[in-house]
Short mmCIF file of C-alpha atoms and ligand atoms in Angstrom, two decimals:
data_model
loop_
_atom_site.label_atom_id
_atom_site.label_comp_id
_atom_site.label_asym_id
_atom_site.label_seq_id
_atom_site.Cartn_x
_atom_site.Cartn_y
_atom_site.Cartn_z
CA MET A 256 0.00 0.00 0.00
CA SER A 257 2.85 2.39 0.72
CA ASP A 258 4.29 1.56 -2.75
CA LEU A 259 0.97 2.64 -4.18
CA ALA A 260 1.07 5.93 -2.27
CA ASN A 261 4.58 6.56 -3.58
CA LEU A 262 3.51 5.68 -7.10
CA GLU A 263 0.70 8.24 -6.98
CA LYS A 264 2.91 10.92 -5.50
CA SER A 265 5.76 10.52 -7.98
CA ALA A 266 3.37 10.20 -10.95
CA LEU A 267 1.63 13.48 -10.02
CA ALA A 268 5.00 15.21 -9.56
CA ALA A 269 6.21 13.92 -12.94
CA LEU A 270 2.98 15.17 -14.53
CA GLU A 271 3.50 18.57 -12.99
CA ALA A 272 6.97 18.72 -14.58
CA CYS A 273 5.63 18.05 -18.10
CA LYS A 274 6.20 21.14 -20.24
CA ASP A 275 4.89 20.03 -23.64
CA GLU A 276 2.82 17.43 -25.43
CA ALA A 277 5.85 15.19 -26.10
CA ALA A 278 6.65 15.03 -22.37
CA LEU A 279 2.99 14.30 -21.69
CA ARG A 280 3.00 11.39 -24.14
CA ALA A 281 6.17 10.01 -22.53
CA TRP A 282 4.51 10.32 -19.12
CA HIS A 283 1.45 8.39 -20.33
CA THR A 284 3.64 5.58 -21.69
CA ARG A 285 5.64 5.45 -18.47
CA TYR A 286 2.54 4.90 -16.30
CA PHE A 287 -0.14 3.52 -18.64
CA GLY A 288 1.85 1.82 -21.42
CA ASP A 289 1.95 -2.00 -21.75
CA ASN A 290 4.70 -2.14 -19.13
CA GLY A 291 3.63 1.08 -17.43
CA GLU A 292 3.82 1.36 -13.68
CA VAL A 293 0.06 1.67 -13.17
CA THR A 294 -0.56 -1.15 -15.68
CA GLN A 295 1.79 -3.36 -13.70
CA ALA A 296 0.18 -2.45 -10.41
CA LEU A 297 -3.18 -3.42 -11.91
CA ARG A 298 -1.75 -6.73 -13.10
CA GLY A 299 -0.29 -7.28 -9.61
CA ILE A 300 -3.75 -7.30 -7.96
CA GLY A 301 -3.95 -11.08 -8.50
CA THR A 302 -0.70 -11.75 -6.60
CA ILE A 303 -1.85 -9.95 -3.47
CA PRO A 304 -2.94 -12.18 -0.54
CA SER A 305 -6.70 -12.50 -0.68
CA GLU A 306 -7.45 -10.69 2.61
CA GLN A 307 -5.64 -7.51 1.32
CA ARG A 308 -6.59 -7.89 -2.34
CA ARG A 309 -9.90 -6.03 -2.17
CA ALA A 310 -8.48 -2.91 -0.46
CA TYR A 311 -5.41 -2.98 -2.72
CA GLY A 312 -7.53 -3.32 -5.86
CA GLN A 313 -9.77 -0.45 -4.85
CA GLU A 314 -6.73 1.72 -4.16
CA VAL A 315 -5.04 0.91 -7.51
CA ASN A 316 -8.24 1.73 -9.39
CA ARG A 317 -8.70 4.95 -7.46
CA ILE A 318 -5.10 5.96 -8.31
CA LYS A 319 -5.65 5.03 -11.97
CA GLY A 320 -8.74 7.25 -12.09
CA SER A 321 -7.14 10.19 -10.35
CA LEU A 322 -4.00 10.03 -12.52
CA LEU A 323 -6.03 9.90 -15.73
CA THR A 324 -8.10 12.89 -14.60
CA ALA A 325 -4.90 14.76 -13.70
CA HIS A 326 -3.48 13.79 -17.10
CA GLU A 327 -6.51 15.27 -18.90
CA ALA A 328 -6.13 18.49 -16.88
CA ALA A 329 -2.41 18.69 -17.70
CA LYS A 330 -3.18 18.18 -21.40
CA GLU A 331 -5.59 21.09 -21.26
CA ARG A 332 -3.06 23.26 -19.40
CA ILE A 333 -0.30 22.55 -21.95
CA LYS A 334 -2.62 23.29 -24.86
CA GLU A 335 -3.50 26.68 -23.38
CA GLN A 336 0.13 27.43 -22.65
CA ALA A 337 1.10 26.62 -26.25
CA LEU A 338 -1.65 28.88 -27.56
CA ALA A 339 -0.68 31.78 -25.28
CA GLU A 340 2.94 31.33 -26.33
CA SER A 341 2.21 31.38 -30.05
CA LEU A 342 0.07 34.49 -29.57
CA THR A 343 2.84 36.42 -27.84
CA SER A 344 5.98 35.08 -29.57
CA GLY A 345 4.87 35.34 -33.22
CA ALA A 346 2.94 38.52 -32.40
CA LEU A 347 1.19 40.03 -35.44
CA ASP A 348 0.57 43.75 -35.12
CA VAL A 349 -2.73 44.17 -36.90
CA THR A 350 -2.60 47.94 -36.39
CA LEU A 351 0.51 48.23 -38.62
CA PRO A 352 -0.45 50.01 -41.87
CA GLY A 353 -0.09 47.84 -44.99
CA ARG A 354 2.53 48.44 -47.64
CA ALA A 355 1.05 50.59 -50.37
CA VAL A 356 1.27 49.16 -53.87
CA PRO A 357 2.28 51.95 -56.24
CA ARG A 358 -0.56 52.49 -58.67
CA GLY A 359 -0.19 53.81 -62.17
CA ARG A 360 -2.62 56.29 -63.61
CA LEU A 361 -3.39 58.04 -66.84
CA HIS A 362 -1.06 60.76 -68.06
CA VAL A 363 -2.49 64.25 -67.57
CA ALA A 364 -2.45 64.78 -71.35
CA THR A 365 -4.51 61.62 -71.86
CA ARG A 366 -6.98 62.72 -69.20
CA VAL A 367 -7.48 66.13 -70.78
CA MET A 368 -7.87 64.51 -74.21
CA ARG A 369 -10.56 62.24 -72.79
CA ARG A 370 -12.36 65.19 -71.21
CA ILE A 371 -12.36 67.01 -74.52
CA GLY A 372 -13.64 63.86 -76.23
CA ALA A 373 -16.44 63.51 -73.65
CA ILE A 374 -17.57 67.13 -74.09
CA PHE A 375 -17.71 66.83 -77.87
CA ALA A 376 -19.45 63.47 -77.59
CA ASP A 377 -22.23 65.30 -75.73
CA LEU A 378 -22.34 67.80 -78.57
CA GLY A 379 -22.78 64.97 -81.09
CA PHE A 380 -19.21 64.69 -82.40
CA GLN A 381 -17.67 61.30 -83.10
CA VAL A 382 -13.95 60.56 -82.82
CA TYR A 383 -12.13 59.93 -86.09
CA ARG A 384 -8.58 58.61 -86.05
CA SER A 385 -6.23 59.82 -88.73
CA ARG A 386 -2.63 58.91 -89.56
CA GLU A 387 0.39 60.72 -88.10
CA VAL A 388 2.60 60.05 -91.13
CA GLU A 389 1.13 61.99 -94.02
CA ASP A 390 1.98 62.79 -97.57
CA ASP A 391 2.91 66.36 -98.35
CA GLU A 392 -0.09 66.58 -100.65
CA THR A 393 -2.65 65.88 -97.90
CA ASN A 394 -0.87 67.85 -95.19
CA PHE A 395 -0.59 70.93 -97.43
CA GLY A 396 -1.74 70.59 -101.05
CA GLN A 397 -5.30 69.37 -100.46
CA LEU A 398 -5.66 72.05 -97.80
CA ASN A 399 -5.24 74.75 -100.40
CA MET A 400 -1.48 75.12 -100.05
CA PRO A 401 0.18 74.12 -103.31
CA PRO A 402 3.99 73.68 -103.32
CA HIS A 403 5.79 76.98 -102.77
CA HIS A 404 2.68 78.56 -101.24
CA PRO A 405 4.06 81.05 -98.71
CA ALA A 406 1.54 79.84 -96.07
CA ARG A 407 3.59 76.66 -95.74
CA ASP A 408 6.01 78.77 -93.76
CA MET A 409 3.49 78.67 -90.89
CA TRP A 410 4.46 75.05 -90.22
CA ASP A 411 8.00 73.82 -89.55
CA THR A 412 8.00 70.35 -91.04
CA PHE A 413 9.74 67.02 -90.45
CA HIS A 414 10.41 65.41 -93.82
CA THR A 415 11.07 61.66 -93.97
CA THR A 416 13.70 60.14 -96.24
CA THR A 417 10.85 59.12 -98.57
CA PRO A 418 10.21 62.13 -100.81
CA GLY A 419 6.78 63.70 -100.22
CA VAL A 420 6.20 61.89 -96.91
CA VAL A 421 6.13 64.06 -93.78
CA LEU A 422 5.09 63.85 -90.13
CA ARG A 423 1.81 65.74 -90.04
CA THR A 424 2.27 69.30 -88.82
CA HIS A 425 -1.37 69.61 -87.81
CA THR A 426 -4.49 67.43 -87.59
CA SER A 427 -6.15 69.32 -90.47
CA PRO A 428 -5.17 66.76 -93.19
CA GLY A 429 -7.56 64.45 -91.31
CA GLN A 430 -10.36 66.67 -92.66
CA ILE A 431 -9.60 65.39 -96.17
CA HIS A 432 -9.66 61.74 -95.05
CA VAL A 433 -13.00 62.15 -93.22
CA MET A 434 -14.69 63.98 -96.08
CA ARG A 435 -13.58 61.43 -98.66
CA GLU A 436 -14.86 58.60 -96.48
CA TYR A 437 -18.18 60.21 -95.49
CA CYS A 438 -19.14 62.12 -98.66
CA PRO A 439 -21.99 62.99 -99.24
CA ARG A 440 -23.23 62.35 -95.68
CA PRO A 441 -23.17 65.14 -93.06
CA ILE A 442 -20.11 65.18 -90.80
CA ARG A 443 -19.56 65.97 -87.15
CA VAL A 444 -16.21 64.62 -85.94
CA ILE A 445 -13.23 65.47 -83.82
CA LEU A 446 -9.77 64.22 -84.75
CA PRO A 447 -7.48 64.00 -81.73
CA GLY A 448 -3.84 63.08 -82.06
CA MET A 449 -0.16 63.92 -82.04
CA VAL A 450 1.34 66.44 -84.44
CA TYR A 451 5.01 67.21 -85.13
CA ARG A 452 6.92 70.37 -85.88
CA TYR A 453 10.59 70.85 -86.56
CA GLU A 454 10.95 73.49 -83.90
CA GLN A 455 13.37 74.72 -81.30
CA VAL A 456 12.10 73.22 -78.04
CA THR A 457 11.41 75.90 -75.43
CA THR A 458 9.15 76.34 -72.40
CA ARG A 459 6.33 77.29 -74.79
CA SER A 460 6.86 75.07 -77.82
CA GLU A 461 7.53 71.38 -78.26
CA MET A 462 8.43 69.37 -81.38
CA MET A 463 5.49 67.06 -80.66
CA PHE A 464 2.16 67.92 -79.11
CA HIS A 465 -1.51 67.06 -79.27
CA GLN A 466 -4.12 68.75 -81.36
CA VAL A 467 -7.85 68.18 -81.50
CA GLU A 468 -9.29 69.00 -84.88
CA GLY A 469 -13.02 69.49 -85.30
CA LEU A 470 -15.03 69.29 -88.50
CA ALA A 471 -18.71 69.79 -89.23
CA VAL A 472 -20.02 69.61 -92.79
CA GLY A 473 -23.65 69.76 -93.88
CA HIS A 474 -26.34 72.04 -95.25
CA ASN A 475 -26.61 75.60 -93.93
CA ILE A 476 -23.80 75.35 -91.40
CA THR A 477 -22.81 78.89 -90.46
CA MET A 478 -20.33 80.86 -88.42
CA ALA A 479 -23.00 81.03 -85.68
CA ASP A 480 -22.83 77.24 -85.36
CA LEU A 481 -19.06 77.48 -84.99
CA LYS A 482 -19.37 80.18 -82.32
CA GLY A 483 -22.03 78.28 -80.42
CA THR A 484 -20.04 75.06 -80.49
CA ILE A 485 -16.89 76.76 -79.25
CA LEU A 486 -18.72 78.62 -76.48
CA ALA A 487 -20.46 75.44 -75.32
CA PHE A 488 -17.12 73.68 -75.29
CA ALA A 489 -15.30 76.49 -73.40
CA ARG A 490 -17.97 76.64 -70.70
CA ARG A 491 -17.83 72.88 -70.15
CA MET A 492 -14.03 72.82 -70.19
CA PHE A 493 -13.20 75.91 -68.18
CA GLY A 494 -16.34 76.72 -66.20
CA GLN A 495 -19.67 78.49 -66.56
CA GLU A 496 -18.21 82.00 -66.35
CA ARG A 497 -16.09 81.72 -69.50
CA GLU A 498 -16.62 84.00 -72.45
CA ILE A 499 -15.04 83.64 -75.84
CA ARG A 500 -13.50 86.29 -78.04
CA ILE A 501 -13.06 85.95 -81.75
CA ARG A 502 -10.30 87.63 -83.72
CA SER A 503 -9.96 87.47 -87.47
CA SER A 504 -7.02 85.46 -88.71
CA TYR A 505 -5.74 83.66 -91.75
CA PHE A 506 -5.51 79.99 -92.69
CA PRO A 507 -5.40 78.84 -96.32
CA PHE A 508 -8.02 76.12 -95.61
CA THR A 509 -10.70 78.25 -93.95
CA GLU A 510 -12.49 81.39 -95.10
CA PRO A 511 -13.18 83.42 -93.10
CA SER A 512 -10.55 82.34 -90.58
CA ILE A 513 -10.56 83.18 -86.91
CA GLU A 514 -8.60 82.66 -83.76
CA VAL A 515 -10.46 82.07 -80.52
CA ASP A 516 -9.59 83.29 -77.05
CA VAL A 517 -11.28 82.22 -73.86
CA SER A 518 -11.64 84.69 -70.99
CA TRP A 519 -9.30 83.97 -68.14
CA PRO A 520 -9.59 86.25 -65.12
CA VAL A 521 -6.15 87.39 -64.03
CA VAL A 522 -6.17 86.35 -60.39
CA ASP A 523 -2.53 85.64 -59.68
CA ALA A 524 0.95 86.00 -61.08
CA GLU A 525 0.71 82.57 -62.72
CA SER A 526 -2.32 83.36 -64.88
CA GLU A 527 -0.99 86.88 -65.42
CA ARG A 528 2.06 85.34 -67.06
CA LEU A 529 0.18 82.64 -69.00
CA THR A 530 -2.30 85.12 -70.48
CA LYS A 531 0.40 87.75 -70.86
CA GLY A 532 -1.67 89.99 -68.63
CA THR A 533 -4.56 90.26 -71.10
CA GLY A 534 -7.10 88.09 -69.29
CA TRP A 535 -7.56 86.15 -72.56
CA LEU A 536 -6.05 82.86 -73.54
CA GLU A 537 -5.80 81.75 -77.14
CA ILE A 538 -7.15 78.21 -77.47
CA MET A 539 -7.61 77.53 -81.18
CA GLY A 540 -7.57 78.42 -84.82
CA ALA A 541 -10.83 77.93 -86.68
CA GLY A 542 -13.02 79.06 -89.54
CA MET A 543 -15.48 78.09 -92.25
CA VAL A 544 -14.11 75.31 -94.42
CA HIS A 545 -12.67 76.80 -97.62
CA PRO A 546 -14.64 75.92 -100.81
CA VAL A 547 -11.50 74.44 -102.35
CA VAL A 548 -11.09 72.12 -99.37
CA LEU A 549 -14.77 71.08 -99.47
CA ARG A 550 -14.36 70.26 -103.15
CA ASN A 551 -11.17 68.28 -102.44
CA GLY A 552 -13.18 66.26 -99.95
CA GLY A 553 -15.90 65.61 -102.53
CA TYR A 554 -18.52 68.09 -101.30
CA ASP A 555 -20.04 70.71 -103.63
CA PRO A 556 -19.46 74.08 -101.94
CA ALA A 557 -22.64 75.42 -103.59
CA GLN A 558 -24.68 72.94 -101.57
CA TYR A 559 -22.59 72.25 -98.49
CA SER A 560 -20.83 74.36 -95.94
CA GLY A 561 -18.85 73.52 -92.86
CA PHE A 562 -16.70 74.74 -90.03
CA ALA A 563 -13.38 73.45 -88.73
CA PHE A 564 -11.23 74.16 -85.74
CA GLY A 565 -7.91 73.01 -84.35
CA MET A 566 -7.06 73.34 -80.69
CA GLY A 567 -4.06 72.61 -78.52
CA PRO A 568 -4.91 70.54 -75.43
CA GLN A 569 -1.47 71.04 -73.88
CA ARG A 570 -1.94 74.79 -73.79
CA MET A 571 -5.33 74.37 -72.17
CA THR A 572 -3.87 71.95 -69.63
CA MET A 573 -1.14 74.45 -68.78
CA VAL A 574 -3.73 77.05 -67.93
CA LEU A 575 -6.04 74.63 -66.13
CA TYR A 576 -3.25 73.47 -63.81
CA GLY A 577 -0.81 76.38 -63.86
CA ILE A 578 1.92 74.38 -65.63
CA ASP A 579 4.64 76.77 -66.73
CA ASP A 580 6.79 74.58 -68.96
CA ILE A 581 5.42 72.58 -71.91
CA ARG A 582 8.49 70.31 -71.88
CA LEU A 583 7.18 68.70 -68.67
CA PHE A 584 4.53 66.82 -70.67
CA TRP A 585 6.91 64.44 -72.42
CA GLY A 586 9.80 64.72 -69.96
CA ASN A 587 8.60 61.55 -68.13
CA ASP A 588 9.48 62.96 -64.73
CA LEU A 589 7.47 61.09 -62.08
CA ARG A 590 7.59 64.11 -59.75
CA PHE A 591 5.51 65.93 -62.37
CA LEU A 592 3.33 63.04 -63.54
CA SER A 593 2.30 61.88 -60.07
CA GLN A 594 0.75 65.26 -59.29
CA PHE A 595 -2.26 64.52 -61.47
N1 LIG B 1166 -4.40 73.53 -88.46
C1 LIG B 1166 -4.27 74.84 -87.84
C2 LIG B 1166 -2.96 74.89 -87.07
O1 LIG B 1166 -2.42 73.88 -86.73
C3 LIG B 1166 -5.41 75.13 -86.92
C4 LIG B 1166 -6.73 75.19 -87.64
C5 LIG B 1166 -7.50 74.06 -87.78
C6 LIG B 1166 -7.20 76.37 -88.17
C7 LIG B 1166 -8.73 74.10 -88.42
C8 LIG B 1166 -8.42 76.46 -88.81
C9 LIG B 1166 -9.18 75.31 -88.93
O2 LIG B 1166 -2.46 75.94 -86.81
#
């Protein structure tokens, strides 16, 4: 009986010393395995003299029960300890801000082009894409500028090594392509795209920049339609307060020809400089399509009339955002690009 008391005492102490599940398993084998100490004590019941056997058997079974209960409790304790440990040691700080993934976005020039496209879409104009590499004849000749016409001096031109093939100096040759494709149907299109000029690059002029050409051809189209279209555009683009101002001008492919300014209140030094202190910003050249150009497109000028305009989105963007150097647009400097 005293052996049994010792067995219980030492088994409980050994259980207390178990620190993990492996130790717990070893403990279980040591006492309850095939040759375990408790197993052997149970087997020994039969060898005990009969008068002590009953008390001995009861005591062995009581010890077995109490040790198994204690073992269950220890298992639970070790499980909780392991959980608490994993929570504190591999601590995950859920309040730590995540790492931001750098996100690309559309170039400011693309965004302004899309805004212009959306405004003209509301006004009923479709987008027409026209080539950037043009022949001399379409870029100039068909637009009423035969070779050696002095008006060609208005455009500094990139000539390719193929004679008569140039990079378009303006989007106006697109007018010829649209008219030839649509004739004799009425036309209302804008032609956005890149144009190229062999120019000294400065803060105000680039050798490549966007233009948005507009063309409307139909019956009874007048200067009033042109004015109304431009005013509607300027108000949507620059705000409800904008007025437009029309000055007479000259282009070989429009008659009469105009240049259009949009009112720009001089509120700070920036806009003072961009509008040269006048409060007006020039946004486009425009006019009524010249009869020669209509005829080149296949339309009879006795029956059809039309207006055309060509605007520079980069200039408008400069004023909208106070950008003071046109070279920033294609300079690919992220410090500039990420501001929009
Ligand atoms: N193509 C002219 C330019 O680039 C602008 C323009 C377009 C003028 C259409 C009148 C009509 O300067």
